[in-house]
Amino acid sequence: MCCNKEPYILVFGVSVYDIIGFSYQKFRSKDSNPGRVRVSFGGVCRNIAENLARLDLNTKFISLIGDDEKGKSILKHAEQFNLDMKDSLVVKGESTPTYMAILDEQGEMEAAIVDMKIADMVTTEFIDSKAELIKNAEYMILDTDNAAIVEYILTTFKDTTNFILDPVSAAKVAKVKHLVSYFHTIKPNRQEAEVLCGFPLNTIEDVRRAGRYFLDLGVKNVMISLDADGMYYNDGVSEGIVKSKKVKVVNVTGAGDSCVAGIGYGYMNHMDIKETVQYAIAMSIITIVHEDTIHPNMCRDLVNEYLQNIEWEEVIFS
């Protein structure tokens, strides 16, 4: 029996320790450049989980970290938002996934090193040890970083758990194309949707055709991000496109992560699909107007404030 009585949403994925160096002047290779170094915590699913926890949702995050100081700092950071990471896999003697980049004076990347050695160390035995946690989750959010483990989770728990897919990228989502029917919800962008359905999405009718295609496969809710053109949604009953009036973009990094968190919040609060999409878009807007990947003041009150002030444009298909 599972001891978790309060409903919760579950996220599974890698946590990443980000180290970014910004050069103050013209970058010189093979030399020491004056600038600033910034450390932050990333990883698509970690970002989603933090956004959810900041909304005061009961959020559990099964992650993968090393038993180093970087991993410990990620765990400590999670405690600030009551993000439950106690079921994470801590790999002894290994480094927490790390991304280190150097940006020139224009903000363009000069070089980067990615240490993801432990990303493939999750085993099916580890997943089995979390069976009750997975079975009793209201929803479970997955990305496509480890396609083999994603397939194992989907096929093992298909009858007990509602899965939400964040595709991450067109290249990575290709590896789980054959698994689309296992998902309750998918939230691809236009390019990722094209990979999943196998035809181009050049027109709105193409997008609608893709929506019908995914529903026919068994997906319950389809949401396709159309960037500046808004977000398409279809649950087999309601179909349309929602967009907000133009906003000033500061940093698009993390917008997709907060959007998925917004979907999770909508589901956990029993919103209908259009309300859920609007909530997700509001969280994305909050994210892109700030330089940080996760807005430092993200919370329910801030999202509600934005929802009251956003000017919506809608297309509803009858």
XYZ file of C-alpha atoms in Angstrom:
318
model
C 0.000 0.000 0.000
C 1.144 3.532 -0.748
C 1.279 5.854 2.238
C 0.791 9.030 0.144
C -2.833 10.039 0.814
C -2.671 13.573 -0.555
C -2.937 13.610 -4.371
C 0.391 14.324 -6.020
C 1.937 14.848 -9.413
C 5.115 12.938 -10.235
C 8.016 14.052 -12.425
C 10.861 11.848 -13.629
C 14.079 13.094 -15.205
C 17.663 14.270 -14.854
C 18.799 17.265 -12.807
C 21.600 19.363 -14.279
C 24.082 21.677 -12.588
C 24.687 24.623 -14.952
C 27.891 26.687 -14.940
C 27.869 29.588 -17.400
C 30.744 32.026 -17.955
C 29.998 35.432 -19.513
C 32.888 37.398 -21.049
C 32.910 41.164 -20.405
C 34.955 41.981 -23.485
C 35.996 40.458 -26.803
C 36.598 36.794 -26.083
C 40.132 35.506 -26.517
C 40.586 31.768 -26.890
C 43.373 30.022 -24.971
C 43.480 32.945 -22.539
C 41.942 34.102 -19.289
C 38.997 36.421 -19.962
C 37.487 38.829 -17.437
C 33.797 38.231 -16.882
C 31.311 36.678 -14.519
C 30.394 33.087 -13.760
C 26.872 32.076 -12.893
C 25.723 28.807 -11.365
C 22.137 27.595 -11.612
C 20.129 24.392 -11.563
C 18.607 23.018 -14.746
C 17.337 19.989 -16.556
C 13.956 20.017 -18.305
C 12.154 17.836 -15.770
C 13.854 19.488 -12.801
C 12.633 22.858 -14.084
C 9.102 21.490 -14.521
C 9.140 20.028 -11.012
C 10.368 23.271 -9.431
C 7.713 25.307 -11.242
C 5.038 22.894 -9.994
C 6.309 23.045 -6.426
C 6.376 26.855 -6.554
C 2.631 26.656 -7.254
C 2.189 24.810 -3.933
C 1.311 21.557 -5.646
C 2.253 18.320 -3.932
C 5.104 17.475 -6.315
C 7.373 14.447 -6.181
C 10.463 14.347 -8.360
C 12.404 11.182 -9.112
C 15.717 12.470 -10.398
C 19.263 11.297 -11.007
C 22.209 12.960 -9.286
C 25.686 12.127 -8.057
C 26.690 12.041 -4.404
C 28.871 15.133 -4.889
C 28.482 18.704 -3.645
C 26.590 19.638 -6.815
C 23.989 16.975 -6.135
C 23.707 18.000 -2.503
C 23.144 21.632 -3.507
C 20.327 20.585 -5.874
C 18.648 18.641 -3.062
C 19.043 21.564 -0.665
C 17.607 23.961 -3.242
C 14.543 21.720 -3.674
C 13.790 21.927 0.050
C 13.107 25.670 -0.296
C 9.975 24.919 -2.335
C 8.896 21.695 -0.639
C 9.892 19.773 -3.746
C 10.088 16.128 -2.663
C 13.210 14.513 -4.156
C 13.703 11.753 -1.580
C 13.007 9.022 -4.139
C 15.811 10.167 -6.442
C 18.665 7.917 -7.477
C 21.902 9.159 -5.907
C 24.813 7.451 -7.657
C 27.776 6.993 -5.351
C 31.148 8.111 -6.651
C 29.690 9.804 -9.720
C 29.309 13.408 -10.838
C 25.926 15.082 -10.974
C 25.055 15.902 -14.605
C 26.804 19.174 -15.395
C 26.688 21.671 -18.242
C 29.519 24.198 -18.492
C 29.511 26.869 -21.178
C 31.505 29.984 -22.078
C 29.676 32.844 -23.800
C 31.362 35.710 -25.622
C 30.607 39.395 -25.163
C 27.588 39.041 -27.483
C 26.149 36.162 -25.496
C 27.073 33.630 -28.176
C 28.525 30.308 -27.069
C 32.240 29.832 -27.647
C 32.496 26.368 -26.126
C 30.689 24.004 -23.805
C 31.243 20.714 -22.014
C 28.396 18.423 -21.044
C 28.976 15.792 -18.348
C 25.989 13.428 -18.534
C 27.802 10.187 -17.757
C 25.265 8.998 -15.195
C 22.186 9.821 -17.295
C 21.959 6.223 -18.507
C 22.490 4.616 -15.101
C 18.791 4.322 -14.285
C 17.823 0.646 -14.367
C 14.504 -1.143 -14.693
C 15.121 -2.516 -11.186
C 15.267 1.045 -9.865
C 11.997 1.874 -11.627
C 10.414 -1.264 -10.153
C 11.421 -0.075 -6.689
C 9.298 3.040 -7.283
C 6.266 1.121 -8.552
C 3.849 2.242 -5.827
C 4.888 5.861 -6.225
C 4.258 5.695 -9.977
C 0.980 3.784 -9.705
C -0.513 6.201 -7.196
C 0.432 9.441 -8.950
C -2.427 11.465 -10.431
C -0.161 12.258 -13.389
C 3.454 11.525 -14.272
C 5.525 13.838 -16.469
C 8.258 12.345 -18.658
C 10.744 13.740 -21.135
C 12.668 11.864 -23.844
C 16.226 11.854 -22.481
C 16.271 8.109 -21.792
C 14.001 6.472 -24.366
C 14.550 2.914 -23.124
C 13.519 3.731 -19.561
C 10.583 5.825 -20.786
C 9.365 2.815 -22.770
C 9.719 0.568 -19.733
C 7.737 2.972 -17.552
C 4.977 3.396 -20.129
C 4.524 -0.292 -20.874
C 4.772 -1.361 -17.231
C 2.365 1.206 -15.773
C 0.078 1.865 -18.749
C -3.009 0.691 -16.884
C -2.475 2.702 -13.700
C -0.952 6.075 -14.536
C -1.731 9.082 -16.742
C 1.445 10.146 -18.546
C 2.292 13.610 -19.873
C 4.989 13.904 -22.555
C 7.389 16.819 -22.862
C 9.189 15.921 -26.129
C 12.267 18.156 -25.414
C 13.437 18.180 -29.064
C 12.533 16.864 -32.507
C 15.604 14.620 -32.516
C 14.886 13.080 -29.138
C 11.141 12.639 -29.614
C 11.792 10.494 -32.694
C 13.017 7.795 -30.313
C 9.596 7.542 -28.628
C 7.404 8.006 -31.708
C 6.144 4.426 -31.409
C 5.026 5.100 -27.820
C 2.685 8.051 -28.409
C -0.446 5.979 -27.805
C 0.607 5.389 -24.177
C 0.391 9.080 -23.283
C -2.626 10.821 -21.807
C -1.254 14.190 -22.957
C 1.385 15.305 -25.433
C 2.703 18.858 -25.747
C 4.978 19.028 -28.795
C 5.911 22.138 -30.717
C 5.266 22.252 -34.445
C 8.545 20.535 -35.405
C 8.188 17.806 -32.776
C 4.592 17.184 -33.829
C 5.736 16.744 -37.426
C 8.149 14.027 -36.324
C 5.448 12.277 -34.309
C 2.723 12.368 -36.974
C 4.919 12.003 -40.055
C 3.665 14.943 -42.132
C 4.409 18.698 -42.258
C 2.305 21.198 -40.312
C 2.349 24.139 -42.704
C -1.246 25.262 -42.244
C -3.828 25.347 -39.471
C -5.662 22.531 -41.228
C -2.448 20.479 -41.039
C -2.318 21.162 -37.294
C -5.928 20.061 -36.901
C -5.197 16.936 -38.916
C -2.312 16.171 -36.557
C -4.627 16.662 -33.589
C -7.085 14.145 -34.987
C -4.228 11.758 -35.783
C -3.002 11.763 -32.176
C -6.509 11.374 -30.773
C -7.060 8.380 -33.056
C -3.921 6.824 -31.573
C -5.471 7.042 -28.116
C -4.012 10.287 -26.769
C -6.623 12.008 -24.613
C -5.377 15.618 -24.788
C -3.312 17.110 -27.600
C -1.611 20.484 -27.176
C 0.685 21.753 -29.927
C 2.760 24.873 -29.374
C 2.688 27.114 -32.437
C 5.102 29.695 -31.010
C 3.864 33.206 -31.840
C 0.648 31.739 -33.247
C -0.407 30.413 -29.853
C -1.254 26.900 -28.713
C -3.572 24.437 -30.412
C -5.629 22.125 -28.211
C -7.965 19.192 -28.821
C -9.463 16.720 -26.352
C -11.968 15.200 -28.751
C -14.707 17.536 -27.520
C -13.159 21.013 -27.472
C -10.766 22.158 -30.195
C -9.215 25.536 -30.770
C -6.218 27.840 -30.635
C -5.424 30.229 -27.798
C -2.825 32.979 -27.958
C -1.957 36.095 -26.021
C -1.210 39.534 -27.363
C 2.477 40.121 -28.071
C 4.795 40.344 -25.050
C 8.386 41.506 -24.761
C 10.740 38.520 -24.752
C 13.816 38.607 -22.523
C 14.780 34.910 -22.447
C 12.816 32.049 -24.014
C 14.812 29.399 -22.135
C 12.542 27.549 -19.753
C 9.274 28.686 -21.370
C 8.427 25.155 -22.461
C 9.198 23.796 -18.998
C 6.889 26.272 -17.270
C 4.221 25.563 -19.891
C 4.230 21.860 -19.035
C 4.075 22.763 -15.341
C 1.017 24.875 -16.117
C -0.621 21.881 -17.776
C 0.079 19.793 -14.698
C -1.402 22.489 -12.461
C -4.527 22.679 -14.595
C -5.030 18.937 -14.424
C -4.473 18.733 -10.692
C -7.053 21.495 -10.212
C -9.604 19.944 -12.588
C -9.588 22.789 -15.123
C -11.017 22.179 -18.570
C -8.612 21.999 -21.491
C -8.922 25.648 -22.553
C -8.446 26.917 -19.000
C -5.436 24.608 -18.682
C -3.898 25.953 -21.886
C -4.424 29.540 -20.741
C -2.791 28.784 -17.401
C 0.148 27.149 -19.207
C 0.559 30.124 -21.542
C 0.457 32.542 -18.604
C 3.288 30.648 -16.923
C 5.275 30.746 -20.171
C 4.821 34.497 -20.455
C 5.986 34.994 -16.871
C 9.085 32.960 -17.710
C 10.076 34.687 -20.961
C 9.854 38.212 -19.533
C 12.628 37.430 -17.015
C 16.264 36.552 -17.636
C 16.158 33.480 -15.392
C 15.048 30.070 -16.637
C 12.590 29.940 -13.726
C 11.071 33.239 -12.654
C 12.271 33.838 -9.067
C 8.787 34.990 -8.020
C 6.813 32.238 -9.736
C 3.767 31.430 -7.617
C -0.001 31.048 -7.925
C -0.687 34.707 -7.080
C 1.648 35.889 -9.849
C 0.065 33.549 -12.401
C -3.427 34.662 -11.385
C -2.360 38.293 -11.729
C -1.123 37.645 -15.251
C -4.275 35.711 -16.151
C -6.391 38.740 -15.218
C -4.369 41.064 -17.457
C -3.590 38.975 -20.535
C -5.503 39.921 -23.661
C -6.497 36.643 -25.281
C -7.101 35.882 -28.918
C -9.053 32.703 -29.581
C -10.093 30.520 -32.458
C -12.700 27.891 -31.625
C -13.401 25.135 -34.136
C -16.959 23.852 -34.179
